[in-house]
Coordinates of C-alpha atoms in Angstrom, one line a residue:
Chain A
X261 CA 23.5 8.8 17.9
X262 CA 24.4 11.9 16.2
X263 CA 22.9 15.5 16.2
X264 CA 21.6 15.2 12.8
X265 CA 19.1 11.8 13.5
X266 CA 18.3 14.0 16.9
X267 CA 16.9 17.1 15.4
X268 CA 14.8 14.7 12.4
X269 CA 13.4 12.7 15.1
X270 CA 12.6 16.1 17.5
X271 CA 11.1 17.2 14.4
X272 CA 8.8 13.9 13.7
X273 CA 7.5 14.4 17.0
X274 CA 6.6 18.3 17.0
X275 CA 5.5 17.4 14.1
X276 CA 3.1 14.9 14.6
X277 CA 2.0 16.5 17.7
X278 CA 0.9 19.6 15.7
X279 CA -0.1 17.3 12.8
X280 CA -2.8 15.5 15.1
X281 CA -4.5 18.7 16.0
X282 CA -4.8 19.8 12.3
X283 CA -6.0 16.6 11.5
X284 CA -8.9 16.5 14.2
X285 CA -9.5 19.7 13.1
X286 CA -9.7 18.7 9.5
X287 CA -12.2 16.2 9.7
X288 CA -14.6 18.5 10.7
X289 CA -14.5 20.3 7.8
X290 CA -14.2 17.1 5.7
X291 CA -17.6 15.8 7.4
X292 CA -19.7 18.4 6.7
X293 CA -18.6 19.3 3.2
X294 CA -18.7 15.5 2.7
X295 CA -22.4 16.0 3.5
X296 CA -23.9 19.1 3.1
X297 CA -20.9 20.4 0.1
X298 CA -20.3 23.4 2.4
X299 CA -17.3 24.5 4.1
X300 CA -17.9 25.8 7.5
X301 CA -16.2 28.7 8.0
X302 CA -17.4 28.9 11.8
X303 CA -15.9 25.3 12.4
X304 CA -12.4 27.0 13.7
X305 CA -14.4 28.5 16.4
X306 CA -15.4 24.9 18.0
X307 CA -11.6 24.8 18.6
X308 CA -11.5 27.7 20.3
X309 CA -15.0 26.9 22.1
X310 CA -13.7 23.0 23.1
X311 CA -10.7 25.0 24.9
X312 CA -12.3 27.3 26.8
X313 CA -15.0 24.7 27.8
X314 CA -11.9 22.4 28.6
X315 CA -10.4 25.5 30.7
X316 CA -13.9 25.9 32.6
X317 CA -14.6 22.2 33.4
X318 CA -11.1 21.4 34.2
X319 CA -11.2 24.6 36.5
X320 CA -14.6 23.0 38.1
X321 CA -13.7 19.8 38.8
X322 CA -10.3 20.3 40.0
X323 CA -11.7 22.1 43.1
X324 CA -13.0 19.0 43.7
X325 CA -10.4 17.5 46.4
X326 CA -10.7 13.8 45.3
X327 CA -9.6 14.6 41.1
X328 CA -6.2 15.6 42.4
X329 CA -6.0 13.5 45.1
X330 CA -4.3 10.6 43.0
X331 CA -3.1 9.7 40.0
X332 CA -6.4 6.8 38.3
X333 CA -8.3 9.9 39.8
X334 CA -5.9 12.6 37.7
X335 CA -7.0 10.7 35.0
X336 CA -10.4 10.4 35.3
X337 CA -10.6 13.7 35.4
X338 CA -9.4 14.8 32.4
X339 CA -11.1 11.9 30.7
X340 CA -14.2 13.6 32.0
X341 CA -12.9 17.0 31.0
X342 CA -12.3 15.6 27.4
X343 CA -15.7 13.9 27.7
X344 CA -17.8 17.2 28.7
X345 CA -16.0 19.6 26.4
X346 CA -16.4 17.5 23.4
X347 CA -20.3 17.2 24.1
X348 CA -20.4 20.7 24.9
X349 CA -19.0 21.5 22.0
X350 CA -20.7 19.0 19.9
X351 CA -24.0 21.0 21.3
X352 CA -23.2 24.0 20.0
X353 CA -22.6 22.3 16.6
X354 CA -26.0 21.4 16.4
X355 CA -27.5 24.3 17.4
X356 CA -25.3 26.6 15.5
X357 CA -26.5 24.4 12.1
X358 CA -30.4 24.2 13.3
X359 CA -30.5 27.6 14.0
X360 CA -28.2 29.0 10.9
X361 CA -27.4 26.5 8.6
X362 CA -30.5 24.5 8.2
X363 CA -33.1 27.5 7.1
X364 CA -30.6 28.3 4.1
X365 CA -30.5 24.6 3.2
X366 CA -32.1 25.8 -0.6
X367 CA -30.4 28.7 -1.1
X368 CA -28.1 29.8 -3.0
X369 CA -24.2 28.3 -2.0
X370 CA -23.1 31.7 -1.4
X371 CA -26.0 32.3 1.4
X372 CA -24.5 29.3 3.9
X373 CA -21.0 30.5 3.7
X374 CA -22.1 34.3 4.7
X375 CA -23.7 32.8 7.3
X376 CA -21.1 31.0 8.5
X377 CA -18.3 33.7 8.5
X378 CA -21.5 35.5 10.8
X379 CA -21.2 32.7 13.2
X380 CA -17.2 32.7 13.3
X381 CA -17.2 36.2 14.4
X382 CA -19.9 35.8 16.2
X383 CA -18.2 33.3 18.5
X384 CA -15.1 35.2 18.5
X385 CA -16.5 38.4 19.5
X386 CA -18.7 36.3 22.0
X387 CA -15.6 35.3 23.5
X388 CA -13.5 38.5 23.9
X389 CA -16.4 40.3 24.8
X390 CA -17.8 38.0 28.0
X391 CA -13.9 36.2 28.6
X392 CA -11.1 38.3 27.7
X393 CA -9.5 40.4 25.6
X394 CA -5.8 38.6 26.7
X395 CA -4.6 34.9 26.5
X396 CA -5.7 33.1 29.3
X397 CA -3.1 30.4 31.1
X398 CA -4.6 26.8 30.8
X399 CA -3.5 24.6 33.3
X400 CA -1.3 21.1 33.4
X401 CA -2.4 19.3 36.4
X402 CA 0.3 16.7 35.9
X403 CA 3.6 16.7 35.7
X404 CA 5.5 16.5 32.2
X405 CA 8.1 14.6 31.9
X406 CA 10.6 14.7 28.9
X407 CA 12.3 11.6 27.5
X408 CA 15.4 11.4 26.0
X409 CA 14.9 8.7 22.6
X410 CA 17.5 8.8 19.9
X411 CA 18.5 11.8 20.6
X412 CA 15.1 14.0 20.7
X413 CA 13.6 14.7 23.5
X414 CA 10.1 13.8 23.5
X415 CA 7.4 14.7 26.3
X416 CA 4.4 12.9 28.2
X417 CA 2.4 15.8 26.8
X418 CA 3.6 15.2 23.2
X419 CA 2.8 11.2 23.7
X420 CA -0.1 12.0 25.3
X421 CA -1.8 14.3 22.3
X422 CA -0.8 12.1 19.6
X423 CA -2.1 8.6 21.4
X424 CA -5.3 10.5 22.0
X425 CA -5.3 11.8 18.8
X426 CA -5.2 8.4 17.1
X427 CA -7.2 6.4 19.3
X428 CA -9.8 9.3 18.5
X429 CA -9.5 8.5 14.9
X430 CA -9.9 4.8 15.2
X431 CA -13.1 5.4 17.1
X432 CA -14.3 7.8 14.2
X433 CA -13.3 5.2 11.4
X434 CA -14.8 2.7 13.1
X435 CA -18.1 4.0 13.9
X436 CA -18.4 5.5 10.6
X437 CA -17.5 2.1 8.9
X438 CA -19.2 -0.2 10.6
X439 CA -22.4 0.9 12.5
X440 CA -25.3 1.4 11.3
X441 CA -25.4 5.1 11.5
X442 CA -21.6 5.5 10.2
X443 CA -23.4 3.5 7.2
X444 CA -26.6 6.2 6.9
X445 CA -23.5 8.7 6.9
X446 CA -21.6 7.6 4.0
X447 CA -25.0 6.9 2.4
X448 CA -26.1 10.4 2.8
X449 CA -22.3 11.7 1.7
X450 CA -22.8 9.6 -1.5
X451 CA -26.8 10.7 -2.6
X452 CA -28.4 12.9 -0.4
X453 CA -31.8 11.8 -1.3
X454 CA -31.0 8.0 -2.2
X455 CA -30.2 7.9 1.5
X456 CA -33.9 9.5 2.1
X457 CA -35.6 6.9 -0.1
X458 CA -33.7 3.9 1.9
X459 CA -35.2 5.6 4.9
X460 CA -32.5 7.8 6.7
X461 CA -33.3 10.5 8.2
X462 CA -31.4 13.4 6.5
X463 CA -31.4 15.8 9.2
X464 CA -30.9 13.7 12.1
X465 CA -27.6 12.2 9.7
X466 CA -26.5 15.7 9.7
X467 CA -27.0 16.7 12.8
X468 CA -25.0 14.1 13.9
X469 CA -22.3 15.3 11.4
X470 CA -22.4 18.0 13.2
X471 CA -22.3 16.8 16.5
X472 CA -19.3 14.6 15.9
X473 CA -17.3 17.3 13.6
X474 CA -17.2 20.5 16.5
X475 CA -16.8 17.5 19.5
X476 CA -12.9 16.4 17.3
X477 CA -12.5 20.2 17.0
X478 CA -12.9 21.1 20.5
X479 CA -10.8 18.2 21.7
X480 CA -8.2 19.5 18.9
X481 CA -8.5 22.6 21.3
X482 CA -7.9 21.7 24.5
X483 CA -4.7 19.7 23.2
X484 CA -3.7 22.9 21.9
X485 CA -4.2 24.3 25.4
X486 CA -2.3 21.9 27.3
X487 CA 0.7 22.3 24.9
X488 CA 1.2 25.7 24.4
X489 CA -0.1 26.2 28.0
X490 CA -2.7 29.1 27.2
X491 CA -5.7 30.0 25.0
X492 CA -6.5 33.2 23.5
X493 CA -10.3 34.3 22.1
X494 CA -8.8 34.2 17.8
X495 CA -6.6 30.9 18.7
X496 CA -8.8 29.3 16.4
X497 CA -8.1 31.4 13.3
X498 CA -4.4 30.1 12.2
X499 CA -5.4 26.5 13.4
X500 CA -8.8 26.5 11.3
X501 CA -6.8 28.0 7.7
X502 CA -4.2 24.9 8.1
X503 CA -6.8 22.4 9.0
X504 CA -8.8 23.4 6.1
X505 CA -6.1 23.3 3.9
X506 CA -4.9 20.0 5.2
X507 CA -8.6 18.3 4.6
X508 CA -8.3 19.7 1.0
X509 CA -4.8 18.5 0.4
X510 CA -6.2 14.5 1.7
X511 CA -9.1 15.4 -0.9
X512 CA -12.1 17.2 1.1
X513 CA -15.1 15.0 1.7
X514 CA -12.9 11.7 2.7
X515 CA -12.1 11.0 6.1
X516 CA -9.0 9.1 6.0
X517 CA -7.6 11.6 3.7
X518 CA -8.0 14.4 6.5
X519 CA -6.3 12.1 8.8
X520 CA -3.6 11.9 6.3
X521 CA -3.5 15.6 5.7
X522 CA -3.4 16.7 8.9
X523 CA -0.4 15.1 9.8
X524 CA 1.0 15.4 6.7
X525 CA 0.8 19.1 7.1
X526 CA 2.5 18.9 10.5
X527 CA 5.5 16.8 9.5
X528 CA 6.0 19.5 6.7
X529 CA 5.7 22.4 9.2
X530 CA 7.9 21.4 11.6
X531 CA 10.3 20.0 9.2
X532 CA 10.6 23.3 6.9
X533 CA 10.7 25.1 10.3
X534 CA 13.9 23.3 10.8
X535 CA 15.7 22.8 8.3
X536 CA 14.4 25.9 5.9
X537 CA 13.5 28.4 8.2
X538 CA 10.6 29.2 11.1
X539 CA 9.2 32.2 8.8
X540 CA 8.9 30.2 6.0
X541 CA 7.2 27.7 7.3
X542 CA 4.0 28.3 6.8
X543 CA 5.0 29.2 2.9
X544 CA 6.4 25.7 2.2
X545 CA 3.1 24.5 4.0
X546 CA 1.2 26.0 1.5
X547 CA 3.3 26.0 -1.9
X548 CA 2.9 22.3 -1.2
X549 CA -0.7 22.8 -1.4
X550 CA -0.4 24.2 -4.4
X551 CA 1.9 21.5 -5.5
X552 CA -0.6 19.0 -4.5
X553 CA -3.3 20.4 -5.9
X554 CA -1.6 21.3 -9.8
X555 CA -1.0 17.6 -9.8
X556 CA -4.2 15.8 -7.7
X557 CA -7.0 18.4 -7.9
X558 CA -8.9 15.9 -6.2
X559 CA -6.5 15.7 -3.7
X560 CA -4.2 12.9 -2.0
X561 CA -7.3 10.5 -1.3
X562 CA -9.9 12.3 -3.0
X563 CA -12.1 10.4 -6.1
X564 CA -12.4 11.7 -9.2
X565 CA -15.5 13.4 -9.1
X566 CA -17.5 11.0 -11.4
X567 CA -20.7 12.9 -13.4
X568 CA -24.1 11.9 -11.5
X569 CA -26.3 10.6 -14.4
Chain B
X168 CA -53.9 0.9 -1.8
X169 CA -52.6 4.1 -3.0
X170 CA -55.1 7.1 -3.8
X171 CA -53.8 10.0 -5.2
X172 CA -56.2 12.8 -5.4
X173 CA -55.5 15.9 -7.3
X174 CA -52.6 16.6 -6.3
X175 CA -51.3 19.7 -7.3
X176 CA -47.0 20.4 -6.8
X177 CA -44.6 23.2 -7.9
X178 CA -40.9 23.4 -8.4
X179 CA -40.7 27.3 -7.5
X180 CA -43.7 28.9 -9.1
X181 CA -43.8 26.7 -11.8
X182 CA -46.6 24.4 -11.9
X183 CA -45.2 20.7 -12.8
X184 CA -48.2 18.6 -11.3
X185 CA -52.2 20.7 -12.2
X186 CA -54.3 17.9 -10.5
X187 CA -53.2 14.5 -10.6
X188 CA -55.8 11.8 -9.5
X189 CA -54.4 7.9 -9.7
X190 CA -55.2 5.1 -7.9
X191 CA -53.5 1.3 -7.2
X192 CA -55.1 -1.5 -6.2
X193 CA -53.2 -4.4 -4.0
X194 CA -51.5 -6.6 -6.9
X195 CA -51.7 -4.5 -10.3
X196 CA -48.8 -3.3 -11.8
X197 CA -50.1 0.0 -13.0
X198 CA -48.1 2.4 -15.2
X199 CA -48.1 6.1 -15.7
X200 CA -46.6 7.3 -19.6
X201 CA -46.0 10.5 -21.1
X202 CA -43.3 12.5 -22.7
X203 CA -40.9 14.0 -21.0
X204 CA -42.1 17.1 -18.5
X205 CA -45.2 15.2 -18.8
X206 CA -45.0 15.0 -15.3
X207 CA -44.6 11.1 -14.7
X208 CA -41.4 11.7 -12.2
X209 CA -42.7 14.2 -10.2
X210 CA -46.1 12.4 -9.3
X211 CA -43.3 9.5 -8.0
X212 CA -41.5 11.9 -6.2
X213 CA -44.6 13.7 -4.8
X214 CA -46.1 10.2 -3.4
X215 CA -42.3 9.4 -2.1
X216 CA -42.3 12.6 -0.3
X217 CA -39.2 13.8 -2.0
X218 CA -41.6 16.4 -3.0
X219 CA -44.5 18.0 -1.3
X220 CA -48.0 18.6 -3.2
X221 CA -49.6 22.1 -2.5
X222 CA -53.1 20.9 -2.8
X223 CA -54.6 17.7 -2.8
X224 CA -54.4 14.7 -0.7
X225 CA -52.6 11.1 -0.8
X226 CA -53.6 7.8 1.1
X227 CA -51.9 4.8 1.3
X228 CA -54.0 2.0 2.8
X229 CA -56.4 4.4 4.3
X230 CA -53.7 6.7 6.2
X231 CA -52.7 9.9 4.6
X232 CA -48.8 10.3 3.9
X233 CA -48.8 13.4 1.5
X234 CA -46.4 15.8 2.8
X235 CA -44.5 13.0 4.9
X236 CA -40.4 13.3 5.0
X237 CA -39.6 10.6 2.4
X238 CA -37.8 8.7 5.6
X239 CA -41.3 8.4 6.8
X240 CA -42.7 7.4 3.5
X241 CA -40.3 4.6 3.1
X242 CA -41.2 3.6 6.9
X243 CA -44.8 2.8 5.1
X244 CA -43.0 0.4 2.5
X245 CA -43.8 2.4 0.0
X246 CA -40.7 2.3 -2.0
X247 CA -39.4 4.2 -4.9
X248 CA -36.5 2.9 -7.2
X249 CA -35.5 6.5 -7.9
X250 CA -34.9 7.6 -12.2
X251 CA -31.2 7.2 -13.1
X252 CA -30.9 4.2 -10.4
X253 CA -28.9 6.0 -7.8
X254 CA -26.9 3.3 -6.1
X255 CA -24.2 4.6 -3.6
X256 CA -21.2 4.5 -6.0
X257 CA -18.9 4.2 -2.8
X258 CA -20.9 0.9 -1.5
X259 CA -20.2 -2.6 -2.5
X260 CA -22.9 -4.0 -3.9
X261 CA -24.1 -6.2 -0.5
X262 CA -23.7 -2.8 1.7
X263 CA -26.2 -0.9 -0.9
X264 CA -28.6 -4.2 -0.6
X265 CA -28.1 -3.9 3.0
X266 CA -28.8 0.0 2.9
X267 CA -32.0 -1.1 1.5
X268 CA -32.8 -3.0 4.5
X269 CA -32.1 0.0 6.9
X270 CA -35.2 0.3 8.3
X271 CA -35.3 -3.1 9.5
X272 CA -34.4 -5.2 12.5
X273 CA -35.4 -8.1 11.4
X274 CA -31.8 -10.6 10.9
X275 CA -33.1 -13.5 9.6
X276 CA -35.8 -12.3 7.5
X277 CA -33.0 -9.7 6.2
X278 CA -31.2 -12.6 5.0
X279 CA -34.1 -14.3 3.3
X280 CA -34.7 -11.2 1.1
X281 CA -31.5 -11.0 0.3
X282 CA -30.8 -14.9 -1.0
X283 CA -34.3 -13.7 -2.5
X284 CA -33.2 -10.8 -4.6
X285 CA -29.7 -12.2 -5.3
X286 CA -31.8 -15.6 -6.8
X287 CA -33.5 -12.9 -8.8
X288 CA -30.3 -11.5 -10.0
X289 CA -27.7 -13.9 -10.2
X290 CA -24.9 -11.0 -11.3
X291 CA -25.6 -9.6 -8.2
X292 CA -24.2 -12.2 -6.8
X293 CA -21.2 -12.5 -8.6
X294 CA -20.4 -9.2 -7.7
X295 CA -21.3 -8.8 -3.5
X296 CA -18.0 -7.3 -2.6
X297 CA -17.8 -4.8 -5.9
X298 CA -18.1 -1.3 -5.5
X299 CA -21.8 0.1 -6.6
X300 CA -20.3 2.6 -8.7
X301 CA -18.0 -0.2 -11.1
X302 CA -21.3 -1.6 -12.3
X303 CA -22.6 -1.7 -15.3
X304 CA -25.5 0.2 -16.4
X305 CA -27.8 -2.6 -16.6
X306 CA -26.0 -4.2 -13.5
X307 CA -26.8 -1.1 -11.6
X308 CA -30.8 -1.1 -12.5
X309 CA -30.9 -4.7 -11.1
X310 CA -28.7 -3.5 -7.7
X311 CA -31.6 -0.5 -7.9
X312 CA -34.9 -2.9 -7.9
X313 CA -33.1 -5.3 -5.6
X314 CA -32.0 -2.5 -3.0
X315 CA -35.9 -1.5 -3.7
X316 CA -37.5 -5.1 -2.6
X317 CA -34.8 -5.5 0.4
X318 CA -37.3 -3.3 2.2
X319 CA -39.6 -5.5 1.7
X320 CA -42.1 -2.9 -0.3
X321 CA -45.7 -3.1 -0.3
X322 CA -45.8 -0.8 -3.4
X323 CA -42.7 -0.4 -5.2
X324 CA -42.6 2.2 -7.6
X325 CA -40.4 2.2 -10.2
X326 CA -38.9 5.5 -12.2
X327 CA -37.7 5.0 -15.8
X328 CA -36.0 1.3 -15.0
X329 CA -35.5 1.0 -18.6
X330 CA -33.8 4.4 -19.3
X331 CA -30.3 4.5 -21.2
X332 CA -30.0 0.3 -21.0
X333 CA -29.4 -1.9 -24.0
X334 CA -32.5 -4.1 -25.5
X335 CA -31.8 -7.1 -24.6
X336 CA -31.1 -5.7 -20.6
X337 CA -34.6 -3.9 -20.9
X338 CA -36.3 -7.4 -21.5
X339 CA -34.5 -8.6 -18.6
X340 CA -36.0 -5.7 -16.2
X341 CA -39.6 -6.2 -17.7
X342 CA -39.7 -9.6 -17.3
X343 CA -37.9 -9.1 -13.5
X344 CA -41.2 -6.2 -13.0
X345 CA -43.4 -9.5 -14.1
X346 CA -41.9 -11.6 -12.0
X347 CA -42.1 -9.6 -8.8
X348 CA -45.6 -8.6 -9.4
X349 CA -46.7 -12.5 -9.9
X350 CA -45.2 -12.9 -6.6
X351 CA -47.5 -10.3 -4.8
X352 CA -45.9 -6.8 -5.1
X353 CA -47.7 -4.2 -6.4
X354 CA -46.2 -1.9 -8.8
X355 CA -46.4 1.8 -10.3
X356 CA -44.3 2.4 -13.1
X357 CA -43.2 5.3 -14.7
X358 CA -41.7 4.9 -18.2
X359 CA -40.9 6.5 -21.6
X360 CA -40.9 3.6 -23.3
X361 CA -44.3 3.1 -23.4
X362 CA -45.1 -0.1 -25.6
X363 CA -43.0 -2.0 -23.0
X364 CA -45.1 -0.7 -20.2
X365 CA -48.3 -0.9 -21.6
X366 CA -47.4 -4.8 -22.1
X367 CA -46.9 -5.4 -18.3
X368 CA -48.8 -3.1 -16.8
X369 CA -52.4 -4.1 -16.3
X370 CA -54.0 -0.2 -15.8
X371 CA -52.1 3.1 -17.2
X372 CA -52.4 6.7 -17.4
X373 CA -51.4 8.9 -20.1
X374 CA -49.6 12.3 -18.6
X375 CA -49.2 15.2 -20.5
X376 CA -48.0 18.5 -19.0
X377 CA -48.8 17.7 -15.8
X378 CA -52.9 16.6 -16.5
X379 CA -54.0 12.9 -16.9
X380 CA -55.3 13.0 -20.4
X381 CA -56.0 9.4 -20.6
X382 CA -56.6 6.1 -18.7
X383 CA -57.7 2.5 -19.4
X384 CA -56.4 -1.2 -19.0
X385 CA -52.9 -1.9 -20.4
X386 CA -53.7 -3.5 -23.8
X387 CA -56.3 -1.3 -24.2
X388 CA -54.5 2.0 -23.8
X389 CA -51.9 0.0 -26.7
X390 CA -54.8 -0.8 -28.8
X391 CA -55.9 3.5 -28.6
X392 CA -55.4 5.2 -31.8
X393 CA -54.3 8.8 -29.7
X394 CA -51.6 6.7 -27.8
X395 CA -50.4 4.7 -30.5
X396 CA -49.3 7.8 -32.3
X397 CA -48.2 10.2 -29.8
X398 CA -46.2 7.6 -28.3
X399 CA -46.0 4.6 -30.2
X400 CA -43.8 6.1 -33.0
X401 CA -46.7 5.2 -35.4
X402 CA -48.2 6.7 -38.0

């Protein structure tokens, strides 16, 4: 195969690696301003919170002699490690709305917002103060192997990330479109206070939004942790500004759309970093955004926002 | 069934509700009129719990639920078909009929209601699989009350059903709030268009800035010379 059709496909796979972080990190942002109409600035902290909890557990339970003793029981553990920091996380998501969201439900937009940028530095400063200053290593238990397809050479790790990634997805989709308290979900995204009158409980829906929104995140940062093989108190930052934008280019508020985002924004990164240039990736990222949003304000997925009689 | 006594509610510091007594007995259709900021909406809201009364107290078959979470309210079957019909745009029309049921377990009687509300409105069924929001106006009020009686309501209470539909549509609801009341729900409705209500209804209350000014039976609030002109259009 030639070089060309080897650095496209490399690219693909970079891309969709990086693209399935962005987009687990999107639909956090997508659920709650699907919800609530806010954009939670403090949600790029749950990826830097997943990671280190990812660290910590994996840490843990690797002392354990039996996790490394084989490789079902490899597995298991960082199924369990996935598991804990995405409940972990999820935690904090609820408490961090209880405790600073939920008293400013009636005020003002603006007050929410402050409130969140609070909790994002919060978090961050939490972090360098009581962790470190410095990158910390995150360790790969397993060994990576590269393969050699068409040219590109594509590892375990990257395979690993994006199956995850999807099969995360599915189980989102899923639950939100076909259980009963995916339904009260959507119900409560579409009227707020119809949903209340068919008996849904509004703050247990979006408590749950924010359970399920921070548990994607922090899984979003433990892949980033195994891939770049180390995790730094601000990784969150960068991450949470493309995630964001990628949720607004699929249209903010729909779910499929930050899937589609997400990746979308990936392929483009890792594309323009090839074939344009590294430093201007992040420029053709976001003059695409603008692109996108001159022609679909809405964005990709997004409705026309109808008038509520 | 329902007492409401003075009831007093704000929205911020303004006074929207100054004492509102009403009461519904099991069966009536009873019908509060007024022009707008009278005051009708908010006394639904208040008893739905979408709003909570400073002062005053409200019983439903004996318990009090003033102040309740409007979750909690609906948990009572005390169910409010909310002004401007709300249906979840995004919904087809059987997952809004089934959001209606959402407080219930019950499969088979689910099912009943539903071949019960969709005999009630044949459009509906036509329709199962559209999308809420692709209705028509008139289309969506029926999807409303039908959502409403999936929950199988003990009082359904009705806000402005009639509001921005054609004439021959708002026959079609009236007769429908008939209907459902000859078959054993009880009914409060709130309505600007007050002949039609006053036709229906079998009790009404006449609201004006937030006070009942008037009350009596149905036919002969339409017969009062005070009503006729304020809100008749007569002269």
């Amino acid at each position: 195969m030639s070089v060309e059709f080897g650095i496209i496909g490399q690219q693909l796979v970079n891309g969709l690696t990086l693209g399935g972080m962005y987009a687990l990190l999107a639909l956090g942002y997508t659920l709650v301003y699907g919800i609530l109409l806010m954009i939670n600035f403090a949600h790029a902290e749950m990826f830097m919170f997943g990671a280190y909890v990812g660290l910590f557990t994996l840490q843990g339970l690797s002392r354990i002699e039996f996790f490394t003793s084989s490789g079902p029981a490899l597995l298991l553990l960082y199924v369990l490690t996935f598991l804990i920091a995405m409940v972990v996380t999820g935690i904090l998501g609820v408490i961090i709305e209880r405790f600073a969201y939920r008293p400013l439900r009636h005020a003002p937009r603006l007050a929410p917002l402050i409130s969140a940028i609070g909790v994002s530095l919060f978090l961050q400063n939490a972090a360098l103060l009581w962790i470190s200053s410095r990158s910390i290593p995150f360790p790969v238990l397993f060994e990576v192997r590269t393969f050699r397809i068409a040219g590109a050479n594509i590892s375990s790790m990257q395979i690993l990330i994006i199956v995850t990634t999807i099969l995360l997805m599915l189980v989102l989709d899923t639950f939100v479109s076909r259980t009963r308290l995916g339904r009260a979900m959507r119900a409560t995204s579409q009227d707020r206070d119809a949903a209340g009158l068919m008996g849904v409980d509004i703050n247990r829906v979006i408590a749950l939004t924010f359970f399920i929104g921070p548990a994607l995140g922090g899984a979003a940062g433990i892949f980033s942790g195994m891939y770049y093989g180390n995790i730094k108190y601000n990784m969150g930052f960068i991450p949470g500004i493309k995630s964001f934008t990628a949720a607004v280019i699929g249209g903010i508020g729909n779910l499929r759309g930050a899937m589609l985002g997400g990746f979308l924004l990936g392929l483009l990164e890792s594309l323009a970093a090839a074939y344009i240039s590294t430093g201007y990736k992040d420029v053709i990222a976001f003059a695409i955004l603008i692109v996108v949003l001159i022609f679909k304000p809405g964005g990709l997925l997004g409705e026309s926002v109808a008038e509520k009689v | 069934m329902l007492k409401v006594n003075d009831i007093h509610t704000f929205y911020g510091k303004i006074e929207a509700l100054k004492g509102i007594s009403i009461e519904v007995q099991e069966g009536e259709i009873v019908t509060l009129i007024g022009a707008n900021g009278a005051g009708k909406s908010t006394t639904l809201k208040t008893i739905s719990g979408q709003l909570a009364p400073l002062h005053g107290s409200i019983e439903f078959l004996g318990e009090a639920i003033s102040g309740m979470p409007s979750h909690a309210v609906t948990a009572k079957h005390v169910i409010q078909v909310p002004e401007g019909r709300r249906i979840f745009p995004q919904m087809s029309v059987r997952e809004n009929l089934d959001m209606g049921a959402f407080l219930r377990n019950d499969k088979e009687g689910i099912a009943e209601d539903l071949e019960k509300v969709l005999d009630l409105f044949p459009r509906l069924r036509e329709r199962l699989a559209q999308k809420g929001g692709t209705l028509s106006g008139g289309e969506q009020q029926m999807l409303a009350i039908a959502r409403g009686m999936m929950a199988r309501p003990k009082l359904l209470m009705l806000d402005e059903p009639s509001m921005g539909l054609a004439p021959v549509i708002v026959d079609v609801i009236f007769e429908t709030i008939k209907r459902l009341n000859e078959a054993g729900t009880t009914i409060l409705l709130v309505e600007q268009n007050a002949a039609m209500a006053l036709q229906v209804a079998h009790r009404g209350y006449v609201l004006e800035t937030g006070s009942v000014v008037l009350q009596g039976g149905g036919t002969e609030l339409l017969r009062n010379e005070q009503v006729r002109k304020t809100y008749l259009g007569e002269v």
